Short mmCIF file of C-alpha atoms in Angstrom, two decimals:
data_model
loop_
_atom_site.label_atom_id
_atom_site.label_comp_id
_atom_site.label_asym_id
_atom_site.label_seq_id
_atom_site.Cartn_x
_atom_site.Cartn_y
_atom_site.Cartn_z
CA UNK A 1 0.00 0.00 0.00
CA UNK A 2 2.66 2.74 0.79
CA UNK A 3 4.02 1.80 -3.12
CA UNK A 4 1.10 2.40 -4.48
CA UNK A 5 0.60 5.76 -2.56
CA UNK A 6 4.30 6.66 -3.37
CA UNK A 7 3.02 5.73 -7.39
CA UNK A 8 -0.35 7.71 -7.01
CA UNK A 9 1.46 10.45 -5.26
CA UNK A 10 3.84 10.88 -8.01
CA UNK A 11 1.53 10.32 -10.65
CA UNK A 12 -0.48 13.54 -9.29
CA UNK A 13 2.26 15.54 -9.08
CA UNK A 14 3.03 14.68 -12.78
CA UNK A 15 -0.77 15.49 -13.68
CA UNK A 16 -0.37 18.51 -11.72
CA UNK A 17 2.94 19.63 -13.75
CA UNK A 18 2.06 18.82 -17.16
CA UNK A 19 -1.36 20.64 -16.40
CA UNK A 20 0.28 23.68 -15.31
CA UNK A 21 2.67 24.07 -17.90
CA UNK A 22 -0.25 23.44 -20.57
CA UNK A 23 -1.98 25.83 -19.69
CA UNK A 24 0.64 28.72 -18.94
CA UNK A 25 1.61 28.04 -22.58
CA UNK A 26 -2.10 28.07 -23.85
CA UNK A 27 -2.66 31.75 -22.19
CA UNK A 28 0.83 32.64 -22.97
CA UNK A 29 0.84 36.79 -24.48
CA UNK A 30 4.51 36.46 -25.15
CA UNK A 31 5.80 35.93 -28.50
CA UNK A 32 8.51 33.86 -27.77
CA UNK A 33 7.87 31.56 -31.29
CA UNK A 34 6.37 33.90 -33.63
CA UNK A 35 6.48 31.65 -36.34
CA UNK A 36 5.31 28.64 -34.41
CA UNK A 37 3.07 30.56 -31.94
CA UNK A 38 -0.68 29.54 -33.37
CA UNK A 39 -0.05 26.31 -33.83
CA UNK A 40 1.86 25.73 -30.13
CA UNK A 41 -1.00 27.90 -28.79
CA UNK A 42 -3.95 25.66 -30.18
CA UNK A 43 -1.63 22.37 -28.71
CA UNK A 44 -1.22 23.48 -25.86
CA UNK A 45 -5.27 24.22 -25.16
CA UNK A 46 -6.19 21.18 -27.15
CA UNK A 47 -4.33 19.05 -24.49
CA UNK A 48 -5.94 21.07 -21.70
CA UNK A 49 -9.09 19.92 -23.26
CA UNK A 50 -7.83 16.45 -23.06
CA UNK A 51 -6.63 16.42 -19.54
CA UNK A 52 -10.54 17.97 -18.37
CA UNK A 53 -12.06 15.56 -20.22
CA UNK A 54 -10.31 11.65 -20.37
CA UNK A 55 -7.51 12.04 -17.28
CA UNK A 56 -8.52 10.13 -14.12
CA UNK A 57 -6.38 12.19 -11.92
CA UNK A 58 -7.35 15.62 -12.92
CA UNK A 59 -10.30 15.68 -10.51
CA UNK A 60 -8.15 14.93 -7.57
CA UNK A 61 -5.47 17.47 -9.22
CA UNK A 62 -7.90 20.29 -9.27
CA UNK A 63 -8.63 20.30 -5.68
CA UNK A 64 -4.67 21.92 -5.37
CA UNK A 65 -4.87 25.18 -4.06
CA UNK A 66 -1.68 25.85 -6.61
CA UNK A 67 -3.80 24.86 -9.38
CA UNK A 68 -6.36 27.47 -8.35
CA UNK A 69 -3.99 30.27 -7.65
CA UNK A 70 -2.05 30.10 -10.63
CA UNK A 71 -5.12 29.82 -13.04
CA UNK A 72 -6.73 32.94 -11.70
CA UNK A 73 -3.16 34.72 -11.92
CA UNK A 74 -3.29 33.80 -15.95
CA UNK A 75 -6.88 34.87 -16.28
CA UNK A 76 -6.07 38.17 -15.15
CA UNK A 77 -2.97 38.86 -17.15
CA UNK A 78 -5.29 37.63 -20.07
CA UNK A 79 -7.83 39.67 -19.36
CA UNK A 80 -5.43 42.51 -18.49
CA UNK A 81 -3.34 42.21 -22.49
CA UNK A 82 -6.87 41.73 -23.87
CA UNK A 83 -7.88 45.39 -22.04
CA UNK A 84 -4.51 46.90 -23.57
CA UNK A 85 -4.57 45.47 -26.99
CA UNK A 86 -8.09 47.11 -27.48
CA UNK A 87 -7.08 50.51 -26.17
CA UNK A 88 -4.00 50.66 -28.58
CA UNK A 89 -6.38 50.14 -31.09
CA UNK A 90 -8.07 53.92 -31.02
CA UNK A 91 -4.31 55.24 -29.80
CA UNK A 92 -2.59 54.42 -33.21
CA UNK A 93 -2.94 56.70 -35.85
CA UNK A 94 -3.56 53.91 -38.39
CA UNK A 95 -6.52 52.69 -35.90
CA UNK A 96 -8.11 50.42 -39.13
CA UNK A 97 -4.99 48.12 -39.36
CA UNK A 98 -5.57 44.11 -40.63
CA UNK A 99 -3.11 42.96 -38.21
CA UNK A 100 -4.13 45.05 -34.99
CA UNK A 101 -7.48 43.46 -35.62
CA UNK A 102 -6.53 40.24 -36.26
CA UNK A 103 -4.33 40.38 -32.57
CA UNK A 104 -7.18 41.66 -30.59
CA UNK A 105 -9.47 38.74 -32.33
CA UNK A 106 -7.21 36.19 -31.41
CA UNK A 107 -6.71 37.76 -28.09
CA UNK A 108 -10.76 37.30 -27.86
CA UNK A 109 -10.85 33.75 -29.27
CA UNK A 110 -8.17 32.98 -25.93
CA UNK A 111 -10.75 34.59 -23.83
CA UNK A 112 -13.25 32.45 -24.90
CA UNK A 113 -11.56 29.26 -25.16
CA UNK A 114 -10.39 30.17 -21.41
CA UNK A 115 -14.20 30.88 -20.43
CA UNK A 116 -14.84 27.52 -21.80
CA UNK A 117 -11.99 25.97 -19.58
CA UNK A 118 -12.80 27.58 -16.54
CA UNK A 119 -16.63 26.02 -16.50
CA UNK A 120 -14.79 23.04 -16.38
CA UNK A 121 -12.50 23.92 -13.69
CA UNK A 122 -15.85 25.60 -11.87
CA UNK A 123 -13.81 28.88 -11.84
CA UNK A 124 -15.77 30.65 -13.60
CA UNK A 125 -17.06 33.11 -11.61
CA UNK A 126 -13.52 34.49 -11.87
CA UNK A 127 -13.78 35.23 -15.94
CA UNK A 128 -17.27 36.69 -15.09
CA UNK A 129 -15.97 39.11 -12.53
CA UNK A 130 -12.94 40.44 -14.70
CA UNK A 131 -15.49 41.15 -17.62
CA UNK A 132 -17.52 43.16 -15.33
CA UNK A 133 -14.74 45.07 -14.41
CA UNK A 134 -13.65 45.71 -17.67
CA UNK A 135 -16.76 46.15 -19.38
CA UNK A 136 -16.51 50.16 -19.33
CA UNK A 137 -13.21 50.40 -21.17
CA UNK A 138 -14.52 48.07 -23.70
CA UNK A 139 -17.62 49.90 -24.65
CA UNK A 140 -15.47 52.80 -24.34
CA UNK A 141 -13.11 51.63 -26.84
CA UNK A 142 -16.02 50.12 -28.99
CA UNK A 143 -18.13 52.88 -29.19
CA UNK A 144 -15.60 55.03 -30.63
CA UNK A 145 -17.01 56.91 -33.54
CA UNK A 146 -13.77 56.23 -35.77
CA UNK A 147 -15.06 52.32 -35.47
CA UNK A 148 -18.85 52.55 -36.32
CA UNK A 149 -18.46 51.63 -39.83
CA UNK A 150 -15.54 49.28 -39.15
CA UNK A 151 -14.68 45.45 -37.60
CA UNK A 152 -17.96 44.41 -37.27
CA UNK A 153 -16.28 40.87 -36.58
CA UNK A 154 -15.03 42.49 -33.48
CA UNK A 155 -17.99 43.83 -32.53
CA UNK A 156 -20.12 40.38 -32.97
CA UNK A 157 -17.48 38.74 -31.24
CA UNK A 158 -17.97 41.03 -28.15
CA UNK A 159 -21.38 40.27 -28.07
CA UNK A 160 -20.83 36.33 -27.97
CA UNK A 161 -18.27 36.46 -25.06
CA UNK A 162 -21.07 38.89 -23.16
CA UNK A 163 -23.73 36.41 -23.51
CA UNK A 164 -22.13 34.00 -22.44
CA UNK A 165 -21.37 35.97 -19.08
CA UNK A 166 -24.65 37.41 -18.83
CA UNK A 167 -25.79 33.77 -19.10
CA UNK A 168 -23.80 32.50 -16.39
CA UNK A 169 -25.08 35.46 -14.04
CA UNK A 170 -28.90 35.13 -15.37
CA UNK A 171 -29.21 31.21 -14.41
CA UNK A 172 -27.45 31.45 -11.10
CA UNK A 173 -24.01 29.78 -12.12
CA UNK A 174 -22.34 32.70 -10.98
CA UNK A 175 -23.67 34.70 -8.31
CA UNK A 176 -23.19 38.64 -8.04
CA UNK A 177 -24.60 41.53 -5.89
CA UNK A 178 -27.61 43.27 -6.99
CA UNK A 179 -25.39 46.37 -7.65
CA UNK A 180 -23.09 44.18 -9.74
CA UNK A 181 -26.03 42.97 -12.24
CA UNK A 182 -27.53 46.14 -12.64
CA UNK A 183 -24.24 47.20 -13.47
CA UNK A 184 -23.95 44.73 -16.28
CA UNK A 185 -27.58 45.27 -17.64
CA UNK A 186 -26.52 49.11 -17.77
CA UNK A 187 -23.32 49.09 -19.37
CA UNK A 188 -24.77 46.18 -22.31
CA UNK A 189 -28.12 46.71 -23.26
CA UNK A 190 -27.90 50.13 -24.96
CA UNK A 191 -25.09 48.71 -27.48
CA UNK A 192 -26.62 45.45 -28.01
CA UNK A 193 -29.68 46.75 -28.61
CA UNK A 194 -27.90 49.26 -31.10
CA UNK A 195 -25.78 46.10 -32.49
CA UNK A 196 -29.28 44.45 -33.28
CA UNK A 197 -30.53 46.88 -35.06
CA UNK A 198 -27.74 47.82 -37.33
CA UNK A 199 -27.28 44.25 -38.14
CA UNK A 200 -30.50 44.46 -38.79
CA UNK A 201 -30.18 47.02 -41.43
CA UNK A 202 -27.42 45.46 -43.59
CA UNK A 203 -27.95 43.48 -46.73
CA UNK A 204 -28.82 39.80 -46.18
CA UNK A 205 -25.31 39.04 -47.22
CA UNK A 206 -23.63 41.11 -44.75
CA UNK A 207 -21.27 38.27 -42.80
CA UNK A 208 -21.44 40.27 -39.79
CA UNK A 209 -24.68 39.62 -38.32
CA UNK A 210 -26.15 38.73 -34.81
CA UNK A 211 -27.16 34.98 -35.36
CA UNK A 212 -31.23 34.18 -34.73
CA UNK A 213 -29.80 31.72 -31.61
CA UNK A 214 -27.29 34.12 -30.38
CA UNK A 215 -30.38 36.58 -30.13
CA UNK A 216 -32.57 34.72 -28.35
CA UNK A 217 -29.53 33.13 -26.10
CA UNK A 218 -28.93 36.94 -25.30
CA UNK A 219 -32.42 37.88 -24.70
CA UNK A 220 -33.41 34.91 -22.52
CA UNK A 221 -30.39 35.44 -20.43
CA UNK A 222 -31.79 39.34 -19.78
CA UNK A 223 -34.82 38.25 -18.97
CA UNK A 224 -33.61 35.72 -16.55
CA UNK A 225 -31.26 38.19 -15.18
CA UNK A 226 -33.75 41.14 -14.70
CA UNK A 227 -36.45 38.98 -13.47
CA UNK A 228 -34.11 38.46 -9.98
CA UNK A 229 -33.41 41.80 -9.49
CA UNK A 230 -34.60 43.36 -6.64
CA UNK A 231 -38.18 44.94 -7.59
CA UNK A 232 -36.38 48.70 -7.79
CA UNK A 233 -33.82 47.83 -9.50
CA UNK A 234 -36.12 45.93 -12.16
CA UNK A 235 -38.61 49.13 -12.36
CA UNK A 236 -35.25 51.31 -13.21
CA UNK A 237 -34.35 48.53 -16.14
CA UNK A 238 -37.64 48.19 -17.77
CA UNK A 239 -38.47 52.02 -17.49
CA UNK A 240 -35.38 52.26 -19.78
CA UNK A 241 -36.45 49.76 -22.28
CA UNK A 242 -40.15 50.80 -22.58
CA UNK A 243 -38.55 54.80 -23.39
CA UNK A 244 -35.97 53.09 -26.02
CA UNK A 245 -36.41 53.37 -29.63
CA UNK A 246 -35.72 50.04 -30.43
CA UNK A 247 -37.89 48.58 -28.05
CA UNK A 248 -38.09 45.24 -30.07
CA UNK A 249 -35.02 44.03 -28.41
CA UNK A 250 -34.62 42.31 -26.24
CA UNK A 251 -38.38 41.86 -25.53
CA UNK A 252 -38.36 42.11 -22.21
CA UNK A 253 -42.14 41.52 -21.92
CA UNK A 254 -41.93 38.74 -20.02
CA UNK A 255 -39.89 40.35 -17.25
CA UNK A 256 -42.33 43.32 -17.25
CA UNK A 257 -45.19 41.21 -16.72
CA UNK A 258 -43.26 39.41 -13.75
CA UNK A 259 -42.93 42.65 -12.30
CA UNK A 260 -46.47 44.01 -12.35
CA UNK A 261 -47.47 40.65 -10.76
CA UNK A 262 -44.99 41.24 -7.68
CA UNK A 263 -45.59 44.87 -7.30
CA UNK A 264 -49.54 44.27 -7.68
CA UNK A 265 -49.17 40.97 -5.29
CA UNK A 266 -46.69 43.22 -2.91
CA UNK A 267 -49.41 46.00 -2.80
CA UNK A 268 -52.41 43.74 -1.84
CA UNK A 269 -50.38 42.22 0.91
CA UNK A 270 -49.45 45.66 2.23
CA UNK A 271 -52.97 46.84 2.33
CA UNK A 272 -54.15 43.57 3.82
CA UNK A 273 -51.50 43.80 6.38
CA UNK A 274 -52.15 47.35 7.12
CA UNK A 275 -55.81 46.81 7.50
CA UNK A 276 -55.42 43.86 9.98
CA UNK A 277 -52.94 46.08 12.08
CA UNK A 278 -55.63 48.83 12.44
CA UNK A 279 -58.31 47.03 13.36
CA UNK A 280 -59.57 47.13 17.37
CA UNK A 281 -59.83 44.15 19.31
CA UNK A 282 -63.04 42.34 19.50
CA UNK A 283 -64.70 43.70 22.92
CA UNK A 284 -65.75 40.48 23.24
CA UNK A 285 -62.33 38.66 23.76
CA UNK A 286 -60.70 39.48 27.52
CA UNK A 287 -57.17 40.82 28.07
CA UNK A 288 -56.45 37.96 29.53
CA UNK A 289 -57.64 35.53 26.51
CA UNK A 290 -55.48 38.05 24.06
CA UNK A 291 -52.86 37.24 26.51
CA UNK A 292 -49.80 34.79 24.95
CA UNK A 293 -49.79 32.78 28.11
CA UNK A 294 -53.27 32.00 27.68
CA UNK A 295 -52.73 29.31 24.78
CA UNK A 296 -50.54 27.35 26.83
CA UNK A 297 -52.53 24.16 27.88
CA UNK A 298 -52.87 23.76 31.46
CA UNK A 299 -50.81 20.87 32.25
CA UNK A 300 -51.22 21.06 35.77
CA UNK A 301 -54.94 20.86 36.84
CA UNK A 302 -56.49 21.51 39.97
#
């Protein structure tokens, strides 16, 4: 027996290594192979795929505090290159350039494939925290007028790696403060509302267009998401989309209707609890039958 703990032991730490070192590599900003780099990049998260999926020891290796530490410490330098690549985007003169773009999409793709792996790891909540925190630059950056009639793919792609987040938030996988998801309802309806209807307005052809099921994956999430908020919070939300122009999307009908049952519900019980509080007692019924004590049983007769 102390063998085969000595083997298991070892074979863990192995596990642990090769894990490590996979996915340091995968996330990896530094262009230490240029001419090599996509192709070690896509290894290196293919066999972190592997190792989450078909090896036996992973779910004892994830359990390692080291593991956990080290993973978030990656997420937030990708998250942290993402957030610079995009702002050196409206800082260089030549702000439309093929190869900027192409960066900060394969920067995005890494955020996304590390979304993926973090469900996985049930780390998740860390991916969906950073992309709250960052979601003001972004939309800053974004929004820019020298972009609006430029990388649409970009744009899209923006969109995609939101829903996803607002999906984890809007069917409880993650869990934020109130202030947190109004926060992100705030900062992303507006432009992908906008988003929608531009994409609406191209030709059919137009390769840059918000899919039917990323719509409706988007819209459902919203309507999840709003639907918890506390009943303030929700009035402030849906005020905004009932005064929007494009009040076709998201439909947030459903989470109206939610609302108007609470508040009308909320109300009645109000009243009704009002009503029973001013009401006199019965003359009828003696102080000392109103009396708590007097619905004890007498256990002690005589």
């Amino acid at each position: 027996m102390s063998i085969f703990s000595n083997v298991q032991e070892t074979e863990l730490s192995c596990t642990k290594e090769v894990f490590l070192s996979a996915i340091r590599f995968a996330t990896s900003t530094a262009d230490s192979f240029p001419q090599f780099e996509d192709d070690l990049r896509t290894s290196a998260q293919e066999q972190v795929e592997f190792m989450l999926e078909d090896d036996e020891n992973i779910p004892l290796v994830m359990g390692d505090d080291e593991i956990k530490v080290e993973t978030r410490i990656l997420v937030s330098k990708i998250f942290s290159s993402f957030e610079n690549e995009l702002f050196s985007l409206i800082l260089e003169p030549d702000f439309a350039n093929e190869e900027m773009e192409k960066k900060i999409m394969r920067s995005l793709s890494d955020l996304e494939w590390i979304h993926n792996t973090l469900l996985k790891m049930d780390l998740v909540k860390d991916f969906v925290s950073n992309w709250v925190n960052i979601s003001s630059n972004l939309l800053k950056v974004i929004e820019d007028k020298r972009l609006d009639s430029i990388m649409w793919g970009l744009k899209i792609k923006l969109i995609e790696v939101t829903s996803k987040v607002l999906e984890a938030v809007g069917y409880g996988t993650v869990v934020l403060p109130a202030e947190s998801r109004v926060e992100l309802l705030k900062k992303w309806i507006p432009y992908i509302r906008k988003m929608k209807s531009l994409s609406d307005k191209t030709e059919p052809a137009f390769p840059y267009k918000m899919s039917e099921d990323l719509c409706q994956g988007v819209e459902g999430a919203i309507v999840s998401l709003v639907s918890a908020l506390p009943s303030n919070d929700q009035a402030e939300i849906l005020s905004d989309w009932i005064s929007a122009e494009q009040v076709k999307y998201p439909d947030l009908s459903e989470a109206f209707e939610i609302w108007c049952y609470r508040t009308k519900s909320a109300k009645r019980r109000l009243d009704e609890a009002l009503t029973e509080s001013a009401m006199p007692l019965s003359p009828l019924i003696s102080e000392e039958e109103t009396s708590p004590l007097s619905r004890v049983p007498n256990i002690f007769p005589g």
